[in-house]
PDB file of C-alpha atoms in Angstrom:
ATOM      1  CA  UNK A   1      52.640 -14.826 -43.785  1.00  0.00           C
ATOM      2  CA  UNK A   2      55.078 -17.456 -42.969  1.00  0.00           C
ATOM      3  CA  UNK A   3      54.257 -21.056 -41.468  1.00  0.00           C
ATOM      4  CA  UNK A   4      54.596 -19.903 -38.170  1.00  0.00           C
ATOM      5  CA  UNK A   5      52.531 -16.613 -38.390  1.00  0.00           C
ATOM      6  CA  UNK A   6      49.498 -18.728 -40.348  1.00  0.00           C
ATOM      7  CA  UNK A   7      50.113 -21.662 -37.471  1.00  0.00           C
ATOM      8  CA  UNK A   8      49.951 -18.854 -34.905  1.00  0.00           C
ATOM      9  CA  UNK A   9      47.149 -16.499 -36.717  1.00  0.00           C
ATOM     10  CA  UNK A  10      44.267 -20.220 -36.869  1.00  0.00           C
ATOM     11  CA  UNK A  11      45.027 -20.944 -32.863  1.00  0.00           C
ATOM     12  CA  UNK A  12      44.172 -17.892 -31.889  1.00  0.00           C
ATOM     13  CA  UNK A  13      40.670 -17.896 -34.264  1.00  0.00           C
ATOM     14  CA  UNK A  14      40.330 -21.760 -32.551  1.00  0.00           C
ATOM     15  CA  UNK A  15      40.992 -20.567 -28.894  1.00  0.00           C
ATOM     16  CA  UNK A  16      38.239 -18.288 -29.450  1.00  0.00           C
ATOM     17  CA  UNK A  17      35.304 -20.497 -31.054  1.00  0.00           C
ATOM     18  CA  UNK A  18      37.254 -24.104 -31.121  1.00  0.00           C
ATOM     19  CA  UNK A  19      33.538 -25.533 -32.795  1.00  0.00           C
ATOM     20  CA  UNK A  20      33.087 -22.717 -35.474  1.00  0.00           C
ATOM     21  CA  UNK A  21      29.415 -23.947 -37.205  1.00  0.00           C
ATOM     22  CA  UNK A  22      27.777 -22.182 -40.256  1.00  0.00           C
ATOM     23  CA  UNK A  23      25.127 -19.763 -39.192  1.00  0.00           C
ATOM     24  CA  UNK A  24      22.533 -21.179 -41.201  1.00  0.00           C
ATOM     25  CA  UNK A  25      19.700 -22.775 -40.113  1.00  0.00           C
ATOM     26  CA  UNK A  26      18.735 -26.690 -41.029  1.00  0.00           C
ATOM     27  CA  UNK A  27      17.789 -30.000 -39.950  1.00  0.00           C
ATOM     28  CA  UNK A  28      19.289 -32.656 -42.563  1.00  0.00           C
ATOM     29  CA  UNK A  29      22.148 -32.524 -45.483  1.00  0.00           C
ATOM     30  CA  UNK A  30      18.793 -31.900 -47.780  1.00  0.00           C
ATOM     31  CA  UNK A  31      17.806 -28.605 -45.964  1.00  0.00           C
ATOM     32  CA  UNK A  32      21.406 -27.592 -46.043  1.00  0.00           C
ATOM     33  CA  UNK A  33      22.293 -27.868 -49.501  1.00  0.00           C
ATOM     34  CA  UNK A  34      18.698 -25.918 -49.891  1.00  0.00           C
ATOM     35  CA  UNK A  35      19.889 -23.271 -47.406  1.00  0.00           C
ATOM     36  CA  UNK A  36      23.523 -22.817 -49.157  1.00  0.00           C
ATOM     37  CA  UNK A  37      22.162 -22.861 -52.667  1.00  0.00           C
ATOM     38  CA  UNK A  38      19.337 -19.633 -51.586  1.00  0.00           C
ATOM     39  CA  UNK A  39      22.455 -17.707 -49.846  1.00  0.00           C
ATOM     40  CA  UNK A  40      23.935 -16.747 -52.797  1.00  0.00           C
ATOM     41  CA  UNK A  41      24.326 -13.002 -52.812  1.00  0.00           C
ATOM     42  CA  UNK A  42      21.696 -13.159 -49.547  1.00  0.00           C
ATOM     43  CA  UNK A  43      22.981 -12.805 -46.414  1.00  0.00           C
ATOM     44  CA  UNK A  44      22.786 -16.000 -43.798  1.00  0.00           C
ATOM     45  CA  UNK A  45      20.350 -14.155 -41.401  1.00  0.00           C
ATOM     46  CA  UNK A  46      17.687 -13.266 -44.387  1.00  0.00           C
ATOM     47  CA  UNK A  47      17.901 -16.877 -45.571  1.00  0.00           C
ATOM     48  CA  UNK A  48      17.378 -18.437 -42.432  1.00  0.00           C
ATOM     49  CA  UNK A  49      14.410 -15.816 -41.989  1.00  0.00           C
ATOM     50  CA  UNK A  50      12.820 -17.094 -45.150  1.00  0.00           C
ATOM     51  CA  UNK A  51      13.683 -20.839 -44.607  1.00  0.00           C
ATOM     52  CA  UNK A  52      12.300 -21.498 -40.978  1.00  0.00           C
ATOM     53  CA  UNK A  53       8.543 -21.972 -42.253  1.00  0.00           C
ATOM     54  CA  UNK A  54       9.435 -23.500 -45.351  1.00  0.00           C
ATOM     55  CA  UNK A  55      11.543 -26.652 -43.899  1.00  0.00           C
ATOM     56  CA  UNK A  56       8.925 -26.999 -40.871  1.00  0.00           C
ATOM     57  CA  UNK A  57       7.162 -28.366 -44.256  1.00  0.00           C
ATOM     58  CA  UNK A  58       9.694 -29.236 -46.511  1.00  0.00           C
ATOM     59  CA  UNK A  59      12.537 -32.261 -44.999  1.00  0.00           C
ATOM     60  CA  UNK A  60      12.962 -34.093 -48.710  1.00  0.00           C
ATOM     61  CA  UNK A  61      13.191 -33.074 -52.320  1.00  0.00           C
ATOM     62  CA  UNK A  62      10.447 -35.285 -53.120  1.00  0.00           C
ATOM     63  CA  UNK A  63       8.039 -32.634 -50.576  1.00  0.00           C
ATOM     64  CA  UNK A  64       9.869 -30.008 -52.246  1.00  0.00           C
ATOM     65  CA  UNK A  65       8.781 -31.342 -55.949  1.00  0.00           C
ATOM     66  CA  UNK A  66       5.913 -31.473 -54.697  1.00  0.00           C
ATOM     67  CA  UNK A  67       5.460 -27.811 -53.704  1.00  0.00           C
ATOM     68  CA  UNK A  68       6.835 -26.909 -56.910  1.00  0.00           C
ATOM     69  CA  UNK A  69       8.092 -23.840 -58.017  1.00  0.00           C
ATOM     70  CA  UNK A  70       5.115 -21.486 -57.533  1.00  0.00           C
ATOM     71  CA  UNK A  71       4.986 -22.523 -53.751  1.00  0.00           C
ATOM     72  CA  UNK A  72       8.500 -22.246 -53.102  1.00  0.00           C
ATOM     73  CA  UNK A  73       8.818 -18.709 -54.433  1.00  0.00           C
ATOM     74  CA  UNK A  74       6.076 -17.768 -51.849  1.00  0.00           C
ATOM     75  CA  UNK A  75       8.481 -18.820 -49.192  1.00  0.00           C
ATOM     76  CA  UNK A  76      11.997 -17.305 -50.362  1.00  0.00           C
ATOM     77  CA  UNK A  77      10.358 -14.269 -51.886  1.00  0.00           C
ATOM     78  CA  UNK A  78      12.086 -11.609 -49.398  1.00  0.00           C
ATOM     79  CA  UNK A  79      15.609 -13.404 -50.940  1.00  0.00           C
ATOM     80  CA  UNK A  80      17.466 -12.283 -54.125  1.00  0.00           C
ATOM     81  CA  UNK A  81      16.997 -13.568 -57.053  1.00  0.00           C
ATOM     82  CA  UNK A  82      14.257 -15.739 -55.848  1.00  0.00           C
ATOM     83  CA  UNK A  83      12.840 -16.516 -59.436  1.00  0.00           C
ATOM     84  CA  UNK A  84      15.979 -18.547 -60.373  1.00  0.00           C
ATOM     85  CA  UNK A  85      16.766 -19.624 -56.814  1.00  0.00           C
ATOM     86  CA  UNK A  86      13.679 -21.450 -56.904  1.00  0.00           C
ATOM     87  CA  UNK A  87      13.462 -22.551 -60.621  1.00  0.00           C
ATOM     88  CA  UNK A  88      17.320 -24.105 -59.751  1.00  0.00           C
ATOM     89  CA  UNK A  89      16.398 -25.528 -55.974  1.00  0.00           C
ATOM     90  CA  UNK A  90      13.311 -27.492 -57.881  1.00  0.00           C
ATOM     91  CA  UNK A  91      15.534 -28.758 -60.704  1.00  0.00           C
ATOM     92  CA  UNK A  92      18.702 -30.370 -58.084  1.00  0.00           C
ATOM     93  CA  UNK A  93      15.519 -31.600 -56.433  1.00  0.00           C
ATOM     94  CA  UNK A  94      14.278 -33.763 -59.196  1.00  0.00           C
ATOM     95  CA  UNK A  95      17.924 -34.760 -59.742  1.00  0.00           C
ATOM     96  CA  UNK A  96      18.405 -35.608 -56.291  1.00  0.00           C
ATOM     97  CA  UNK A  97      15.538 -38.135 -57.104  1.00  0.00           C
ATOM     98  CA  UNK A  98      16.462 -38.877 -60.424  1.00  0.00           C
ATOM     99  CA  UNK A  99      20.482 -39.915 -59.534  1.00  0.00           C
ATOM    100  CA  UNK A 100      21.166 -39.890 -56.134  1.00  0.00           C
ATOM    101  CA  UNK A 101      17.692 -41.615 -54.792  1.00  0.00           C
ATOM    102  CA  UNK A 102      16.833 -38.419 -53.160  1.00  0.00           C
ATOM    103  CA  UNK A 103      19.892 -38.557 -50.931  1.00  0.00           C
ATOM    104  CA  UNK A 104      22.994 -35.637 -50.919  1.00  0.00           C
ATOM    105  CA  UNK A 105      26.088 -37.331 -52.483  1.00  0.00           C
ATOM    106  CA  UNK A 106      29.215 -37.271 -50.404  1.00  0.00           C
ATOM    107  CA  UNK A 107      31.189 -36.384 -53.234  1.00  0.00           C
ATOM    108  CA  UNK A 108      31.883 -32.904 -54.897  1.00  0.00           C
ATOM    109  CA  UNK A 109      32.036 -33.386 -58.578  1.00  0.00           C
ATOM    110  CA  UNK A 110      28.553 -34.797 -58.447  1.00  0.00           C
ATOM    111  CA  UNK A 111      27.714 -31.816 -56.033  1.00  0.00           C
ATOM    112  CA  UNK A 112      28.924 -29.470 -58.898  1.00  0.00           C
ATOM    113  CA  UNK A 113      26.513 -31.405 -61.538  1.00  0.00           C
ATOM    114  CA  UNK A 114      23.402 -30.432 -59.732  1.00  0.00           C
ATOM    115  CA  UNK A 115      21.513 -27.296 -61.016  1.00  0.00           C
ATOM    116  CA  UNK A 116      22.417 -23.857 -58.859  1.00  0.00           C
ATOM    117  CA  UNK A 117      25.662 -25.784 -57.129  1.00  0.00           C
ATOM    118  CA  UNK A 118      28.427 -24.064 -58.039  1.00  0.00           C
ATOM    119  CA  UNK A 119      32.316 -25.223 -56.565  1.00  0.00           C
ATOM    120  CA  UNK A 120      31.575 -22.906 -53.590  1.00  0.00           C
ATOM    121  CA  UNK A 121      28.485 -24.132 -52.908  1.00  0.00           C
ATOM    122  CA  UNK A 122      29.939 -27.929 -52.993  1.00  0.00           C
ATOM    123  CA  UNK A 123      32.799 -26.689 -50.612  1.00  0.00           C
ATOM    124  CA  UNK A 124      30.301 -25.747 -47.899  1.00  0.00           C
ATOM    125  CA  UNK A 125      28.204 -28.934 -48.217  1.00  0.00           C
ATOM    126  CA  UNK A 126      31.039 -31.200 -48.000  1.00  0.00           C
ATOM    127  CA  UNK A 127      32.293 -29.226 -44.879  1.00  0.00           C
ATOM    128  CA  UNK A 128      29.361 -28.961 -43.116  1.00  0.00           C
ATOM    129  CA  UNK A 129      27.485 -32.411 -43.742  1.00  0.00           C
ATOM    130  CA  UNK A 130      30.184 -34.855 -44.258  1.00  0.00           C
ATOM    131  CA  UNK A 131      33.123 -32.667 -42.192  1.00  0.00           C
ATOM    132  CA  UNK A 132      35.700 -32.827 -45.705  1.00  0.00           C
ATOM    133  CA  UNK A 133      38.826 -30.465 -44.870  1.00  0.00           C
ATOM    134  CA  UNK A 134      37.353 -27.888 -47.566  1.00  0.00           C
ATOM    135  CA  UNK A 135      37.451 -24.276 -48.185  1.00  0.00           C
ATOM    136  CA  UNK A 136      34.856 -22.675 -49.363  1.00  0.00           C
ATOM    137  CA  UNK A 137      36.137 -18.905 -50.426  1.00  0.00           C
ATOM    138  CA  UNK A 138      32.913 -16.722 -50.227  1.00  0.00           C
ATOM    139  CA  UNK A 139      33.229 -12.622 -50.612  1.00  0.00           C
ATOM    140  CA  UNK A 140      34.173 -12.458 -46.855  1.00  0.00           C
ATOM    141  CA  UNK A 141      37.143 -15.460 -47.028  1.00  0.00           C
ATOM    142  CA  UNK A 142      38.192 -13.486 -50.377  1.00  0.00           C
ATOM    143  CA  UNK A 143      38.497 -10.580 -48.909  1.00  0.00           C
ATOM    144  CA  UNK A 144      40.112 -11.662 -45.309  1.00  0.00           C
ATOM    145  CA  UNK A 145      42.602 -13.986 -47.474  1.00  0.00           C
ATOM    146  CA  UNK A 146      43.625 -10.915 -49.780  1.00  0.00           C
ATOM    147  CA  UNK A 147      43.857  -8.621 -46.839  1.00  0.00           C
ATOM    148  CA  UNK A 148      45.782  -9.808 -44.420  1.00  0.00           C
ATOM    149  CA  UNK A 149      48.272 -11.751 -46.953  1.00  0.00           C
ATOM    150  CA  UNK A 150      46.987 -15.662 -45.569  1.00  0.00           C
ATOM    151  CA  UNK A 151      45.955 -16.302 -49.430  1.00  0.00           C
ATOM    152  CA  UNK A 152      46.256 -14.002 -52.015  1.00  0.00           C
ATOM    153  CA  UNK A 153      44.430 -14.439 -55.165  1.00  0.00           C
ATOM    154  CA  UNK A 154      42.831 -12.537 -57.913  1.00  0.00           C
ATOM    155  CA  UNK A 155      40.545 -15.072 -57.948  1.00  0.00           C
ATOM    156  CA  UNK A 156      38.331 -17.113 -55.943  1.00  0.00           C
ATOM    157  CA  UNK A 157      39.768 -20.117 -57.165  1.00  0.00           C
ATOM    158  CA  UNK A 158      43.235 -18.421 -56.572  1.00  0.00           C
ATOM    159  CA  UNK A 159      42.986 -18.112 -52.838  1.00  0.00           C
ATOM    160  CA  UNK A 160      41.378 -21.416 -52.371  1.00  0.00           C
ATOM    161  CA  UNK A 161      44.176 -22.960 -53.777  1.00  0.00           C
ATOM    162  CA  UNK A 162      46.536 -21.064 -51.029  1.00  0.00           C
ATOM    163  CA  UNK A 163      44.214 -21.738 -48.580  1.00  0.00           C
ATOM    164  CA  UNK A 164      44.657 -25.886 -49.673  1.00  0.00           C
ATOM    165  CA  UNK A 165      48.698 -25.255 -49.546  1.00  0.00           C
ATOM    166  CA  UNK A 166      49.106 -22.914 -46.657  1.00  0.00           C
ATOM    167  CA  UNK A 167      46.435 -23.843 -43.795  1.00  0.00           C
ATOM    168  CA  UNK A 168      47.833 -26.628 -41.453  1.00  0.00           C
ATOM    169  CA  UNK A 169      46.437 -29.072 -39.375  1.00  0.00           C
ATOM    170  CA  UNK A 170      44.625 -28.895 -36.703  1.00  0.00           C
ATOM    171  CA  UNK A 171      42.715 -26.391 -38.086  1.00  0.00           C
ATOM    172  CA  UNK A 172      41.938 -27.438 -41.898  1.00  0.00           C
ATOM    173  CA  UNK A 173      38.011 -28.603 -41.176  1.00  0.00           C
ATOM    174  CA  UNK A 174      37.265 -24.857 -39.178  1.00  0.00           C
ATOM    175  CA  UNK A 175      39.649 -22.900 -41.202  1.00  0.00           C
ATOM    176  CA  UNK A 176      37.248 -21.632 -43.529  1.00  0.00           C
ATOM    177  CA  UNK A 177      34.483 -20.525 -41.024  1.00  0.00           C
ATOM    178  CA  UNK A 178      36.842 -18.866 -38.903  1.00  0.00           C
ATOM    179  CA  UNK A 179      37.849 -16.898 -42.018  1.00  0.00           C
ATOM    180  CA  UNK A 180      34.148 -16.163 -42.648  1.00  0.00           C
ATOM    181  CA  UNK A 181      33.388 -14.779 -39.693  1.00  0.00           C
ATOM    182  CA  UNK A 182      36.448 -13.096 -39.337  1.00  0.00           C
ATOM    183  CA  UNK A 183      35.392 -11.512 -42.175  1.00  0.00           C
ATOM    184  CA  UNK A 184      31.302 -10.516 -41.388  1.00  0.00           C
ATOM    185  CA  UNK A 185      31.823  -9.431 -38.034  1.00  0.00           C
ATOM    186  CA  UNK A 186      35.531  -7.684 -37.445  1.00  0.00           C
ATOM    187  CA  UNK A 187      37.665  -7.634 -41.379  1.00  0.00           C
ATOM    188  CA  UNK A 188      34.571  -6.133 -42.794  1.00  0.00           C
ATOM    189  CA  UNK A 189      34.754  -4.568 -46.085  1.00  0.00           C
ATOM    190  CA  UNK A 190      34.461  -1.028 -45.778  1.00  0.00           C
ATOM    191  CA  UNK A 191      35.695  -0.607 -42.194  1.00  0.00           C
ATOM    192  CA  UNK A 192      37.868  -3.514 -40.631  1.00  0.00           C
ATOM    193  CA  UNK A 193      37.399  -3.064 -37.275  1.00  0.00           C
ATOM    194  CA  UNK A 194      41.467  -4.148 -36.245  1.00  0.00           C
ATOM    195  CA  UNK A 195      41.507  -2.432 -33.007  1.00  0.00           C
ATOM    196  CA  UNK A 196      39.438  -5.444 -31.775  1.00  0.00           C
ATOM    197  CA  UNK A 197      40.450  -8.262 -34.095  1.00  0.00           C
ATOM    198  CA  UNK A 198      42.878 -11.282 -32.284  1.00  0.00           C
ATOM    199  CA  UNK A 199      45.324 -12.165 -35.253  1.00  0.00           C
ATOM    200  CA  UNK A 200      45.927  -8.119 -35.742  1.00  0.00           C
ATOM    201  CA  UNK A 201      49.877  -8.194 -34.869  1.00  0.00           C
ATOM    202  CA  UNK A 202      49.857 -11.356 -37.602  1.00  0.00           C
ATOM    203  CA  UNK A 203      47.721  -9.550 -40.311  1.00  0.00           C
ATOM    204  CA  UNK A 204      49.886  -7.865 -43.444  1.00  0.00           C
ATOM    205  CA  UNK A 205      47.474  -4.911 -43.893  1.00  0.00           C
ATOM    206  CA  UNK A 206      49.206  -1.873 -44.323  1.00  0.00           C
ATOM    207  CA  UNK A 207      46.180   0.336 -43.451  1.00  0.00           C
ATOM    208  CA  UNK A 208      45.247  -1.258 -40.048  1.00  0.00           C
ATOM    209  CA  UNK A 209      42.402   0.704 -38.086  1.00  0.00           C
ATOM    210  CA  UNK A 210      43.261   0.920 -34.498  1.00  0.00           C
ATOM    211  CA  UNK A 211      40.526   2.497 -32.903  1.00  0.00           C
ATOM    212  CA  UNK A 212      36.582   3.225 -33.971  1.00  0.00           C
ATOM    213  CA  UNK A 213      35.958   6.813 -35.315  1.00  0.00           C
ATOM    214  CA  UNK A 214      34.205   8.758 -33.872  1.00  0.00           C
ATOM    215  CA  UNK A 215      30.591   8.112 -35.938  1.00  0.00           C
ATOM    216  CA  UNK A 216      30.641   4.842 -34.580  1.00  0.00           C
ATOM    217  CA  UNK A 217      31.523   5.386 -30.986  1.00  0.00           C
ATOM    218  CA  UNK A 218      28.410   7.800 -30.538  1.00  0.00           C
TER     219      UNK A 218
END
């Protein structure tokens, strides 16, 4: 895409949803590291499933030392990998204690130190709870970068650095959930549904799918 076409391609995403929010569910930058950290190969809508009872309880990592590892895998059971989920969510708790006095650093590299926060991970906190222009490349930004030629990478470091280059203001804070949920409800992986998507006429995709088949109109 040239300038233009990836100026053109994020004000049509922002005339649509100009406030773009993560879908998951929680009440303070503890709840959301929590929720980001247990979605992980889960999807958004399973996590927030398993997380509504457990942070009606849980608001601090000193509650969730406190209802250790045991009792947190009776809450995020229905989640993959639950077992390491929880033995990682208790560990960044006592470090949150330990370093940070119990408080979410503003800062990625000491995001990245914490046990089960990987650079993706980081990218979402420091979006979501302190609003840093970051771009957190999950399977669906991968795949909507790759696809319609915004940021192509082999990797997901690859397209995040395109997406750092290439993605002007206004739209740097949004860009990335726009690009998500670009990706979970219209560029979907097996199927992209491009009869209905708005930045179709900007998108490089040589195999564009203009109209549902059949299966899916019954």
């Amino acid at each position: 895409m040239t300038k233009d076409q990836i100026f053109e391609f994020f004000r049509l995403l922002c005339e649509l949803n100009p406030e773009p929010e993560t879908e998951l569910e929680f009440g303070n930058h503890y709840q959301l590291l929590v929720a980001v950290v247990l979605s992980a190969q889960a999807t958004d809508a399973g996590v927030n499933k398993a997380t509504r009872a457990l942070f009606d309880k849980v608001q601090h990592p000193r509650q969730m030392v406190e209802l250790g590892e045991e009792g947190l895998k009776e809450h995020i059971k229905t989640i993959g990998l639950f077992n390491s989920k929880a033995k990682n969510v208790i560990a960044l708790s006592e470090q949150l204690l330990a370093d940070h006095d119990g408080e979410v650093p503003a800062d990625r590299d000491a995001l990245v130190t914490l046990p089960g926060v990987g650079r993706k991970t980081a990218n979402v906190v420091m979006n979501c709870a302190f609003g840093e222009e970051t771009f957190a490349v999950d399977t669906h930004v991968f795949r909507v970068g790759n696809r319609t030629g915004l940021a192509k990478g082999k990797t997901p470091e690859q397209v995040e650095a395109k997406l750092e280059k290439r993605v002007p203001q206004p739209f740097r804070r949004h860009a990335h959930h726009w690009l998500i949920l670009l990706g979970r409800y219209t560029c979907k992986a097996r199927t992209p549904e491009c009869w209905r998507c708005p930045v179709v006429e900007l998108c490089s995709f040589k195999k564009k799918v203009m109209e549902p088949s059949k299966k899916a109109r019954v």
